[in-house]
Coordinates of C-alpha atoms in Angstrom, one line a residue:
M27 CA 98.0 82.5 5.4
T28 CA 95.3 84.5 3.6
S29 CA 93.9 83.5 0.3
S30 CA 91.5 85.1 -2.1
F31 CA 88.7 83.2 -3.7
V32 CA 90.9 80.9 -5.7
P33 CA 89.0 77.7 -6.6
D34 CA 91.4 75.2 -5.1
F35 CA 90.2 71.9 -3.8
R36 CA 90.1 72.8 -0.1
F37 CA 87.9 75.8 -0.9
V38 CA 85.5 73.8 -3.0
E39 CA 85.4 71.1 -0.3
T40 CA 84.6 73.8 2.4
A41 CA 82.0 75.6 0.2
A42 CA 80.2 72.4 -0.7
A43 CA 80.1 71.1 2.9
A44 CA 78.5 74.4 4.0
A45 CA 76.1 74.8 1.1
L46 CA 74.6 71.3 0.8
P47 CA 72.1 71.6 3.7
F48 CA 70.9 74.9 2.3
I49 CA 70.3 73.4 -1.1
S50 CA 68.4 70.6 0.6
F51 CA 66.3 73.1 2.4
L52 CA 65.4 74.9 -0.8
L53 CA 64.5 71.7 -2.7
I54 CA 62.3 70.4 0.2
M55 CA 60.4 73.7 0.6
I56 CA 59.9 74.3 -3.1
F57 CA 59.4 70.8 -4.6
A58 CA 59.2 68.0 -1.9
R59 CA 56.9 69.3 0.9
N60 CA 54.3 66.7 -0.1
H61 CA 56.8 63.9 -0.3
P62 CA 58.0 63.1 3.3
R63 CA 60.2 60.1 2.5
F64 CA 62.0 62.0 -0.3
S65 CA 62.4 65.0 1.9
A66 CA 64.0 63.0 4.7
S67 CA 66.3 61.2 2.2
L68 CA 67.3 64.5 0.6
S69 CA 68.1 66.1 4.0
I70 CA 70.0 63.1 5.4
V71 CA 72.1 62.7 2.2
A72 CA 73.0 66.4 2.2
V73 CA 74.1 66.6 5.8
G74 CA 75.8 63.2 5.4
L75 CA 77.9 64.5 2.6
S76 CA 78.6 67.6 4.7
M77 CA 79.7 65.4 7.5
A78 CA 82.0 63.4 5.2
L79 CA 83.6 66.6 3.8
A80 CA 83.9 68.1 7.3
L81 CA 85.7 65.1 8.6
A82 CA 87.9 65.0 5.6
L83 CA 88.8 68.7 6.1
L84 CA 89.6 68.0 9.8
A85 CA 91.8 65.0 9.0
G86 CA 93.5 66.7 6.1
N87 CA 94.3 69.8 8.1
W88 CA 95.1 68.2 11.4
H89 CA 98.7 69.4 11.3
L90 CA 97.8 72.8 10.0
E91 CA 100.5 75.2 11.1
K92 CA 98.8 78.5 10.2
H93 CA 95.2 79.5 9.5
V94 CA 93.8 79.5 6.0
Q95 CA 91.3 82.2 5.0
Y96 CA 89.4 82.5 1.8
A97 CA 88.0 86.1 1.9
G98 CA 86.7 88.6 -0.6
K99 CA 85.4 92.2 -0.2
W100 CA 81.7 92.2 0.7
L101 CA 80.9 95.8 1.7
L102 CA 83.0 99.0 1.5
P103 CA 80.9 101.6 3.2
G104 CA 82.6 105.0 3.7
G105 CA 86.2 103.7 4.1
F106 CA 85.2 100.6 6.1
S107 CA 86.1 97.1 4.8
I108 CA 83.9 94.1 5.5
T109 CA 84.9 90.7 4.1
L110 CA 83.0 87.6 3.3
G111 CA 84.6 84.1 3.3
F112 CA 85.8 81.1 5.1
L113 CA 88.3 80.9 8.0
L114 CA 89.9 77.5 8.5
D115 CA 91.9 77.0 11.8
P116 CA 91.8 74.5 14.6
L117 CA 88.7 76.0 16.3
S118 CA 86.6 76.3 13.1
L119 CA 87.6 72.9 11.7
L120 CA 86.8 71.1 15.0
M121 CA 83.5 72.8 15.5
F122 CA 82.5 72.4 11.9
A123 CA 83.1 68.6 12.1
L124 CA 81.3 68.4 15.5
V125 CA 78.2 70.2 14.2
A126 CA 78.1 68.0 11.0
V127 CA 78.4 64.7 12.9
I128 CA 75.7 65.5 15.5
S129 CA 73.4 66.9 12.8
F130 CA 73.7 63.7 10.8
L131 CA 73.1 61.4 13.7
V132 CA 70.1 63.3 14.9
Q133 CA 68.6 63.3 11.5
V134 CA 69.0 59.6 11.2
Y135 CA 67.5 59.1 14.6
S136 CA 64.6 61.3 13.6
L137 CA 63.5 58.8 11.0
G138 CA 62.2 56.7 13.8
Y139 CA 61.1 59.3 16.3
M140 CA 59.2 61.6 13.8
S141 CA 57.7 58.7 11.8
G142 CA 54.1 59.4 11.0
D143 CA 54.2 63.0 12.0
P144 CA 52.1 65.2 9.6
G145 CA 54.9 67.8 9.5
F146 CA 57.6 65.2 8.6
A147 CA 58.9 67.0 5.5
R148 CA 58.7 70.5 7.1
Y149 CA 60.7 69.1 10.0
Y150 CA 63.5 68.0 7.8
A151 CA 63.5 71.3 5.9
F152 CA 64.0 73.1 9.2
Q153 CA 66.7 70.7 10.2
S154 CA 68.5 71.4 6.9
L155 CA 68.1 75.2 7.4
F156 CA 69.6 74.9 10.9
A157 CA 72.5 72.7 9.8
W158 CA 73.4 75.3 7.0
A159 CA 73.2 78.2 9.4
M160 CA 75.2 76.6 12.1
L161 CA 77.9 75.2 9.8
S162 CA 78.3 78.6 8.1
L163 CA 78.5 80.3 11.4
T164 CA 81.5 78.2 12.4
L165 CA 83.4 79.1 9.2
S166 CA 82.7 82.8 9.1
S167 CA 85.8 85.0 8.5
S168 CA 84.2 88.2 9.7
L169 CA 82.0 89.1 12.7
L170 CA 79.3 90.6 10.5
Q171 CA 79.1 87.4 8.6
L172 CA 79.0 85.5 11.8
Y173 CA 76.2 87.8 13.1
V174 CA 74.1 87.1 10.0
F175 CA 74.3 83.3 10.6
W176 CA 74.0 83.8 14.4
E177 CA 70.5 85.3 13.7
L178 CA 69.6 82.6 11.2
V179 CA 70.5 80.0 13.9
G180 CA 68.1 81.8 16.2
L181 CA 65.4 81.7 13.5
S182 CA 65.9 78.0 13.0
S183 CA 65.7 77.4 16.7
Y184 CA 62.4 79.3 16.9
L185 CA 61.0 77.2 14.1
L186 CA 62.1 73.9 15.6
I187 CA 61.2 74.6 19.2
G188 CA 57.7 75.7 18.1
F189 CA 57.5 72.9 15.5
W190 CA 54.3 71.5 17.1
Y191 CA 52.7 75.0 16.9
E192 CA 49.2 73.6 17.5
K193 CA 50.3 73.2 21.2
F194 CA 50.0 76.5 23.0
S195 CA 52.9 75.6 25.2
A196 CA 55.2 74.9 22.2
S197 CA 54.4 78.1 20.5
Q198 CA 55.0 80.0 23.7
A199 CA 58.3 78.3 24.3
G200 CA 59.4 79.2 20.8
K201 CA 58.5 82.8 21.3
K202 CA 60.2 82.9 24.7
A203 CA 63.4 81.5 23.3
F204 CA 63.4 83.9 20.4
V205 CA 62.7 87.0 22.5
M206 CA 65.2 86.2 25.3
T207 CA 68.0 85.4 22.9
R208 CA 67.3 88.6 20.9
L209 CA 67.7 90.6 24.1
G210 CA 71.3 89.4 24.3
D211 CA 71.9 89.9 20.6
I212 CA 71.3 93.7 21.1
G213 CA 74.6 93.7 23.0
L214 CA 76.3 91.8 20.2
L215 CA 75.2 94.3 17.6
L216 CA 76.4 97.3 19.6
G217 CA 79.7 95.5 20.3
L218 CA 80.2 94.9 16.6
L219 CA 79.5 98.5 15.7
L220 CA 82.1 99.7 18.2
I221 CA 84.6 97.3 16.7
L222 CA 83.8 98.5 13.1
I223 CA 84.2 102.1 14.2
H224 CA 87.5 101.5 16.0
F225 CA 89.2 99.1 13.6
G226 CA 87.4 99.9 10.3
N227 CA 86.7 96.2 9.7
M228 CA 85.3 93.2 11.5
D229 CA 87.8 90.5 10.5
I230 CA 88.1 87.8 13.2
L231 CA 91.8 87.5 12.5
E232 CA 92.2 91.2 13.2
L233 CA 90.8 90.6 16.7
S234 CA 93.2 87.7 17.2
S235 CA 96.4 89.3 16.2
P236 CA 99.3 89.4 18.6
G237 CA 99.7 93.1 18.5
L238 CA 96.1 93.8 19.4
R239 CA 96.9 95.0 22.9
S240 CA 98.7 98.1 21.6
Q241 CA 95.7 99.1 19.5
V242 CA 93.0 99.2 22.1
S243 CA 92.6 100.6 25.6
S244 CA 91.6 98.4 28.5
G245 CA 88.3 100.3 28.9
F246 CA 87.4 99.8 25.3
A247 CA 88.2 96.1 25.4
T248 CA 86.1 95.7 28.6
L249 CA 83.1 97.5 27.2
V250 CA 83.1 95.6 23.9
A251 CA 83.7 92.2 25.6
L252 CA 80.8 92.8 28.0
L253 CA 78.5 93.8 25.1
I254 CA 79.4 90.8 23.0
F255 CA 79.1 88.5 26.1
C256 CA 75.4 89.6 26.4
A257 CA 74.8 87.5 23.2
I258 CA 76.7 84.6 24.7
I259 CA 74.4 84.8 27.8
G260 CA 71.3 84.6 25.6
K261 CA 72.4 81.9 23.2
S262 CA 74.1 79.7 25.8
A263 CA 71.3 80.2 28.4
Q264 CA 73.4 81.7 31.1
F265 CA 72.3 83.8 34.1
P266 CA 70.1 85.8 33.9
L267 CA 68.7 84.7 30.5
L268 CA 68.6 81.0 31.3
T269 CA 64.9 80.1 31.7
W270 CA 64.1 79.8 28.0
L271 CA 66.1 76.6 27.6
P272 CA 64.0 74.3 29.9
D273 CA 60.8 75.5 28.2
A274 CA 62.4 74.8 24.8
M275 CA 61.9 71.1 25.7
E276 CA 58.4 71.5 24.2
G277 CA 60.0 70.8 20.8
P278 CA 60.7 67.3 19.5
T279 CA 63.3 65.4 21.4
P280 CA 65.7 65.1 18.4
V281 CA 65.6 69.0 18.3
S282 CA 66.6 69.1 22.0
A283 CA 69.5 66.7 21.2
L284 CA 70.7 68.8 18.3
L285 CA 70.1 72.4 19.4
H286 CA 70.5 72.0 23.1
S287 CA 73.6 69.9 23.4
A288 CA 76.3 70.5 20.8
T289 CA 75.2 73.1 18.4
M290 CA 73.0 76.2 19.0
V291 CA 73.6 76.6 22.8
A292 CA 77.3 75.8 22.2
A293 CA 77.5 78.6 19.7
G294 CA 77.9 81.1 22.6
V295 CA 80.8 79.2 23.9
Y296 CA 82.3 78.9 20.4
L297 CA 82.0 82.7 20.0
F298 CA 83.8 83.1 23.4
A299 CA 86.6 80.8 22.2
R300 CA 86.6 82.5 18.8
L301 CA 87.3 85.9 20.4
F302 CA 89.3 84.5 23.3
P303 CA 92.4 86.6 22.5
F304 CA 90.4 89.8 22.4
F305 CA 88.4 89.0 25.6
S306 CA 91.7 88.2 27.4
L307 CA 92.8 91.8 27.0
S308 CA 90.4 92.7 29.8
P309 CA 91.0 90.9 33.1
E310 CA 87.9 92.6 34.6
A311 CA 85.6 91.3 31.8
M312 CA 87.1 87.8 32.2
T313 CA 86.3 87.9 36.0
V314 CA 82.7 88.9 35.1
F315 CA 82.5 85.9 32.7
L316 CA 83.9 83.6 35.3
A317 CA 81.3 84.8 37.8
I318 CA 78.3 84.5 35.5
G319 CA 79.4 81.0 34.4
T320 CA 79.7 80.0 38.1
I321 CA 76.3 81.3 39.0
S322 CA 74.7 79.7 36.0
M323 CA 76.3 76.4 36.8
L324 CA 75.2 76.3 40.4
L325 CA 71.7 77.6 39.8
A326 CA 70.9 75.2 37.0
S327 CA 72.3 72.3 39.1
T328 CA 70.0 73.0 42.0
M329 CA 67.0 73.2 39.6
A330 CA 67.8 69.8 38.2
M331 CA 67.7 68.2 41.7
V332 CA 63.9 68.3 42.0
Q333 CA 62.6 67.8 38.5
R334 CA 60.6 64.8 37.3
D335 CA 60.6 65.7 33.6
I336 CA 63.6 63.8 32.2
K337 CA 64.2 66.3 29.3
Q338 CA 64.1 69.2 31.6
V339 CA 66.7 67.6 33.8
W340 CA 69.1 67.3 30.9
A341 CA 68.2 70.9 29.9
Y342 CA 69.2 72.2 33.3
S343 CA 72.3 70.0 33.0
T344 CA 73.1 71.6 29.7
I345 CA 73.0 75.1 31.2
S346 CA 75.2 73.9 34.1
Q347 CA 77.8 72.3 31.7
L348 CA 77.9 75.4 29.5
G349 CA 78.5 77.3 32.8
F350 CA 81.5 75.0 33.4
M351 CA 82.8 75.8 29.9
I352 CA 82.5 79.5 30.4
M353 CA 84.2 79.2 33.8
A354 CA 87.2 77.4 32.1
L355 CA 87.4 80.1 29.4
G356 CA 87.0 82.9 32.0
A357 CA 89.9 81.3 34.0
G358 CA 92.1 81.6 30.9
S359 CA 92.2 78.0 29.5
L360 CA 91.0 77.8 26.0
F361 CA 91.8 74.1 25.9
A362 CA 89.7 73.2 29.0
G363 CA 86.7 75.1 27.8
F364 CA 86.7 73.8 24.2
S365 CA 87.6 70.2 25.1
H366 CA 84.6 70.1 27.4
L367 CA 82.4 71.5 24.6
T368 CA 83.6 68.7 22.4
T369 CA 83.1 65.8 24.9
H370 CA 79.8 67.3 26.2
A371 CA 78.4 67.4 22.6
F372 CA 78.4 63.6 22.3
F373 CA 77.3 62.5 25.8
K374 CA 74.6 65.1 26.2
A375 CA 73.2 64.3 22.7
M376 CA 73.2 60.7 23.8
L377 CA 71.2 61.5 27.0
F378 CA 68.5 63.4 25.0
L379 CA 68.3 60.6 22.4
C380 CA 68.1 57.9 25.1
S381 CA 65.3 59.8 26.7
G382 CA 63.5 60.2 23.4
V383 CA 63.3 56.4 23.0
W384 CA 61.4 56.1 26.3
I385 CA 59.3 59.2 25.5
H386 CA 58.4 57.7 22.1
R387 CA 57.6 54.3 23.7
Y388 CA 55.6 55.4 26.8
K389 CA 54.3 58.9 25.8
T390 CA 55.5 60.5 29.0
N391 CA 58.4 62.7 30.1
D392 CA 58.0 61.7 33.8
V393 CA 61.0 59.7 34.8
F394 CA 59.1 58.0 37.6
E395 CA 56.4 56.9 35.1
I396 CA 59.1 55.6 32.7
G397 CA 60.7 53.6 35.5
R398 CA 57.3 52.1 36.5
H399 CA 56.5 51.1 32.9
G400 CA 59.8 49.1 32.8
G401 CA 62.0 51.5 30.9
R402 CA 65.1 49.5 32.0
G403 CA 63.8 46.7 29.8
I404 CA 65.1 48.5 26.8
K405 CA 68.5 47.3 27.6
A406 CA 70.8 48.9 25.0
V407 CA 69.3 52.3 25.7
T408 CA 69.6 51.8 29.4
V409 CA 73.3 50.9 29.1
C410 CA 74.0 53.9 26.9
L411 CA 72.2 56.1 29.5
I412 CA 74.5 54.8 32.2
V413 CA 77.6 55.5 30.0
A414 CA 76.4 59.0 29.2
S415 CA 75.6 59.7 32.9
A416 CA 79.0 58.5 34.0
A417 CA 80.6 60.9 31.4
L418 CA 78.4 63.8 32.6
S419 CA 79.3 63.1 36.2
G420 CA 83.0 63.1 35.4
L421 CA 83.7 59.4 36.1
P422 CA 86.6 57.6 34.4
P423 CA 87.2 56.3 31.8
M424 CA 84.5 58.3 30.1
S425 CA 85.4 61.4 28.1
G426 CA 83.7 63.8 30.5
F427 CA 86.2 62.8 33.2
F428 CA 89.1 64.1 31.2
S429 CA 87.6 67.4 30.1
K430 CA 86.1 68.1 33.6
E431 CA 89.5 67.5 35.2
A432 CA 91.0 70.0 32.8
I433 CA 88.4 72.6 33.9
M434 CA 89.2 71.9 37.6
S435 CA 92.9 72.4 36.9
A436 CA 92.2 75.7 35.2
L437 CA 90.2 76.8 38.3
A438 CA 92.9 75.6 40.7
A439 CA 95.4 77.8 38.9
L440 CA 93.5 80.9 39.9
D441 CA 94.5 82.9 43.0
N442 CA 91.1 82.9 44.6
P443 CA 90.1 79.5 45.9
I444 CA 86.4 80.3 45.7
W445 CA 86.3 79.4 42.0
L446 CA 87.7 75.9 42.6
S447 CA 85.3 75.4 45.6
A448 CA 82.4 76.3 43.4
G449 CA 83.6 74.0 40.7
L450 CA 83.8 71.1 43.2
L451 CA 80.3 71.8 44.5
G452 CA 79.1 71.7 40.9
V453 CA 80.8 68.3 40.3
F454 CA 79.0 66.9 43.4
L455 CA 75.6 68.3 42.3
T456 CA 76.1 67.1 38.7
A457 CA 76.8 63.5 39.9
Y458 CA 73.9 63.6 42.3
Y459 CA 71.1 64.8 40.0
T460 CA 72.4 62.7 37.1
F461 CA 72.4 59.4 39.0
R462 CA 69.2 60.3 40.7
M463 CA 67.6 59.9 37.2
V464 CA 69.5 56.7 36.6
F465 CA 68.4 55.0 39.9
I466 CA 64.8 56.1 39.5
L467 CA 64.8 54.4 36.1
L468 CA 66.6 51.3 37.2
F469 CA 64.9 50.7 40.6
P470 CA 61.3 51.9 40.4
P471 CA 59.3 51.3 43.6
R472 CA 56.9 49.1 41.6
L473 CA 56.9 47.8 38.1
S474 CA 53.8 47.7 35.8
E475 CA 53.2 44.8 33.4
S476 CA 54.1 46.9 30.3
E477 CA 57.8 45.9 30.2
G478 CA 59.9 47.7 27.6
H479 CA 60.3 46.0 24.3
E480 CA 61.8 46.8 20.9
E481 CA 59.5 48.4 18.3
G482 CA 59.9 48.5 14.5
S483 CA 61.7 51.9 14.7
Y484 CA 63.8 51.0 17.7
W485 CA 67.1 50.2 15.9
V486 CA 66.8 53.3 13.7
M487 CA 66.9 55.3 16.9
A488 CA 69.3 53.0 18.7
G489 CA 71.9 53.1 16.0
P490 CA 73.0 56.7 16.5
I491 CA 72.9 56.3 20.2
L492 CA 75.3 53.4 20.0
V493 CA 77.7 55.5 17.8
L494 CA 77.6 58.3 20.4
A495 CA 78.2 55.8 23.2
G496 CA 81.3 54.5 21.4
V497 CA 82.7 58.0 20.9
T498 CA 82.0 58.9 24.5
V499 CA 84.0 55.9 25.8
V500 CA 87.1 56.5 23.6
L501 CA 87.2 60.3 23.1
G502 CA 88.8 61.2 26.4
F503 CA 91.9 59.3 25.4
F504 CA 92.4 61.6 22.4
L505 CA 92.3 64.8 24.4
P506 CA 96.1 65.0 24.5
A507 CA 96.1 65.0 20.7
L508 CA 93.3 67.7 20.9
R509 CA 95.5 69.7 23.2
K510 CA 98.3 69.6 20.6
F511 CA 95.9 70.5 17.8
L512 CA 94.7 73.6 19.7
Q513 CA 98.1 74.5 21.0
P514 CA 98.7 77.4 18.6
L515 CA 95.5 79.0 20.0
E516 CA 96.1 78.2 23.7
G517 CA 96.9 81.3 25.8
V518 CA 97.4 79.7 29.2
A519 CA 99.0 76.3 29.6
V520 CA 97.4 74.0 32.2
S521 CA 99.8 72.5 34.8
E522 CA 99.7 68.7 34.4
A523 CA 101.1 68.2 37.9
R524 CA 98.3 70.2 39.4
W525 CA 95.8 68.2 37.3
V526 CA 97.1 64.9 38.9
G527 CA 97.0 66.4 42.4
L528 CA 93.4 67.4 42.0
L529 CA 92.2 64.0 40.9
P530 CA 91.4 62.6 44.4
F531 CA 89.3 65.6 45.3
T532 CA 87.3 65.8 42.0
L533 CA 86.8 62.1 41.7
G534 CA 86.0 61.7 45.4
T535 CA 83.4 64.6 45.1
A536 CA 81.8 62.9 42.1
L537 CA 81.7 59.5 43.8
F538 CA 80.1 61.1 46.9
G539 CA 77.3 62.5 44.8
V540 CA 76.7 59.1 43.2
L541 CA 76.7 57.3 46.6
L542 CA 74.3 59.9 48.1
S543 CA 72.0 59.5 45.1
W544 CA 72.1 55.7 45.4
F545 CA 71.3 55.9 49.1
E546 CA 68.2 58.0 48.5
F547 CA 67.0 56.5 45.2
G548 CA 68.8 53.2 44.4
R549 CA 69.2 51.0 47.5
R550 CA 66.5 48.6 48.6
G551 CA 63.8 50.3 50.6
A552 CA 64.8 53.8 49.5
T553 CA 62.0 56.4 49.7
Q554 CA 63.2 58.0 46.4
V555 CA 62.8 61.4 48.0
G556 CA 65.9 63.6 47.9
F557 CA 67.3 65.5 50.8
V558 CA 66.4 68.8 49.1
E559 CA 62.8 67.6 48.6
R560 CA 62.5 67.0 52.3
I561 CA 62.9 70.8 52.9
P562 CA 59.7 72.4 51.4
P563 CA 61.1 76.0 51.1
L564 CA 64.2 74.8 49.2
R565 CA 62.2 72.3 47.1
D566 CA 59.8 75.1 46.0
L567 CA 62.7 77.5 45.4
F568 CA 64.5 75.1 43.1
A569 CA 61.3 73.8 41.4
N570 CA 60.2 77.3 40.6
R571 CA 63.7 78.1 39.1
W572 CA 64.6 80.5 41.9
Y573 CA 61.5 82.5 40.9
I574 CA 63.4 84.1 38.0
D575 CA 60.5 83.8 35.6
E576 CA 58.2 85.3 38.3
F577 CA 60.6 88.2 38.6
Y578 CA 60.5 88.7 34.8
L579 CA 56.7 88.6 34.9
W580 CA 56.7 91.2 37.7
V581 CA 59.0 93.5 35.7
V582 CA 56.7 93.1 32.6
R583 CA 53.6 93.8 34.7
V584 CA 55.1 96.8 36.6
V585 CA 57.5 98.4 34.1
V586 CA 55.8 97.5 30.8
D587 CA 52.1 97.2 31.6
R588 CA 51.7 99.8 34.3
F589 CA 54.5 102.3 33.5
L590 CA 55.4 102.2 29.8
S591 CA 51.9 101.3 28.6
R592 CA 50.2 104.0 30.6
L593 CA 52.9 106.5 29.6
S594 CA 52.2 105.6 25.9
E595 CA 48.5 105.9 26.5
R596 CA 48.9 109.4 28.1
N597 CA 51.2 110.4 25.3
E598 CA 48.7 109.2 22.7
S599 CA 45.7 110.9 24.3
R600 CA 47.3 114.1 25.6
V601 CA 50.1 114.8 23.1
I602 CA 49.1 113.1 19.8
N603 CA 45.3 113.2 20.0
E604 CA 44.9 116.6 21.7
G605 CA 47.7 118.1 19.5
I606 CA 45.9 117.0 16.4
D607 CA 42.5 118.2 17.8
R608 CA 43.9 121.6 18.6
F609 CA 45.5 121.9 15.2
C610 CA 42.2 121.0 13.6
G611 CA 40.5 123.6 15.8
L612 CA 42.9 126.3 14.8
T613 CA 42.3 125.4 11.1
L614 CA 38.5 125.7 11.6
E615 CA 38.8 129.0 13.4
G616 CA 41.1 130.3 10.7
G617 CA 38.6 129.2 8.1
R618 CA 35.8 131.1 9.9
A619 CA 37.9 134.2 10.2
T620 CA 38.8 134.3 6.5
T621 CA 35.2 133.7 5.5
R622 CA 34.4 137.1 6.9
L623 CA 36.7 138.7 4.4
Q624 CA 34.4 137.5 1.6
S625 CA 31.0 139.2 2.0
G626 CA 29.7 139.0 -1.5
I627 CA 29.3 142.9 -1.8
L628 CA 31.4 144.3 -4.6
R629 CA 32.3 147.6 -3.0
Y630 CA 33.6 145.9 0.1
N631 CA 35.8 143.5 -2.1
L632 CA 37.2 146.5 -4.0
L633 CA 37.9 148.4 -0.8
F634 CA 39.7 145.3 0.6
M635 CA 41.8 144.9 -2.5
L636 CA 42.7 148.6 -2.5
G637 CA 43.8 148.3 1.1
V638 CA 46.1 145.4 0.3
L639 CA 47.7 147.3 -2.6
V640 CA 48.3 150.3 -0.5
F641 CA 49.8 148.2 2.3
A642 CA 52.1 146.4 -0.2
A643 CA 53.1 149.7 -1.9
F644 CA 54.0 151.1 1.4
F645 CA 56.6 148.4 2.1
V646 CA 57.9 148.4 -1.6
L647 CA 58.4 152.1 -1.8
L648 CA 60.2 152.5 1.5
P649 CA 63.8 153.8 1.0

């Protein structure tokens, strides 16, 4: 069902939910930058109202049988038609509510974490800007509109990652994230232009229509899908553009929980799901996506096995879990990929926020130091960390167990068993590095006298964590309802019988990872040195991120500094400078030659004029 901009209640509800954070951003930047408390209140109230409206929209349209689109003509260049509006369907409604809930909880948590920061008001302004951009992205009815908000999400990410710009590492991390995601966005822009040229519009519904296969060739679908997937690689930090995300941990921890769990990095997976019918037209492209998701998942998991920085471990874990989602979508299961996006949003945000409590208390990101200082003494946070870790590892009855089993079922349905084998290896690695962190925190080799205790801001930060923990515990039991909700969009059904048959393998693999981690880090007398750390070449390889950044630096040094820079220098000196010098020389020589025509003697001047007249008359009078 397509509607024009008729002001019915659902449209007003949607528009208000999307616009409120932007109004908050404007008010803070123009009027309230010198009033931190008022800025925070304004931002939290705005995103809180957006959350309430988003949940009301989700509940009111839970049994929506057909999409609803409010669209109007935006641009009509040369016969093309580009619309602007809102698209309401199961994907957009669920993602809209998800972003609003996480944004609200993170902003409440930030009251305690960012308390006393000199940029407090600026922080909440940037949070509002991000919330507006991300909420609007999820509701976009056309790809050009989505692209605009996609770039605004990138801008907001840059501002929040580099929020503490006085730190050189933070400003560098912001620039690195901005540049690497822009590299991928070049592909998105080219893909959108090809779609516009071919279809004459960029409507998302046009790319999801059942008769699309007859309108495009396989080669065109593959090319466009691969170009658009470049942006997904950048935004969702997949191979080879994955190293910006761990560096982005230089931003405040609530920023990590918001951007790098449920929202910004998940935008890439959302775009994949949004264009799932179009991508499915190319089996070749889907195989490429499956391979990239698998490589990203495995690489990031190995990197997390040797890290001491607690936030960086969860950053690598985010890359890995996004790889799992892309594997599920590449395998043809929209439900498996999007259900894991939904569950992951809550337990990964909880992991970051739990870490933030310890970082705020002990002023260190080192998990060994947090354990020695008595981090386990902050009991509510420790329990929530265990709950989130169990969900991340795929242990029942946490929500991550159900969504990860759905992914394994989708991989098992493929003809090539290598994908399922890689998925099981990923399950083992995830459980191992996750509980490595848990056991280091719970069983430090020695305990200092500074036991953890509750501070004044503790419960402000603990409240959102407890809410996330409750959702993580119960959400998995609602996945059958989510399956039914997404059923109109589901292209490939997952075999329930195969799901049950896989359970002993996936659960046994996860438990083996937990047991190995306990043996090395949790049991009495454990050395707390992992099996990878005992092999120096492997330890160095994983700790240095497989030397991916070093490769990029080498490319910049050789291709940019030595080749392109020298080529530009030679072009400037030999072509531009010498060309201008020679032109100037010719001008001077021409001037010297013409000065000889003017001697100052009258008879010579008259003789010259007579010669010119005779020469002209000769050509004029010719028959």
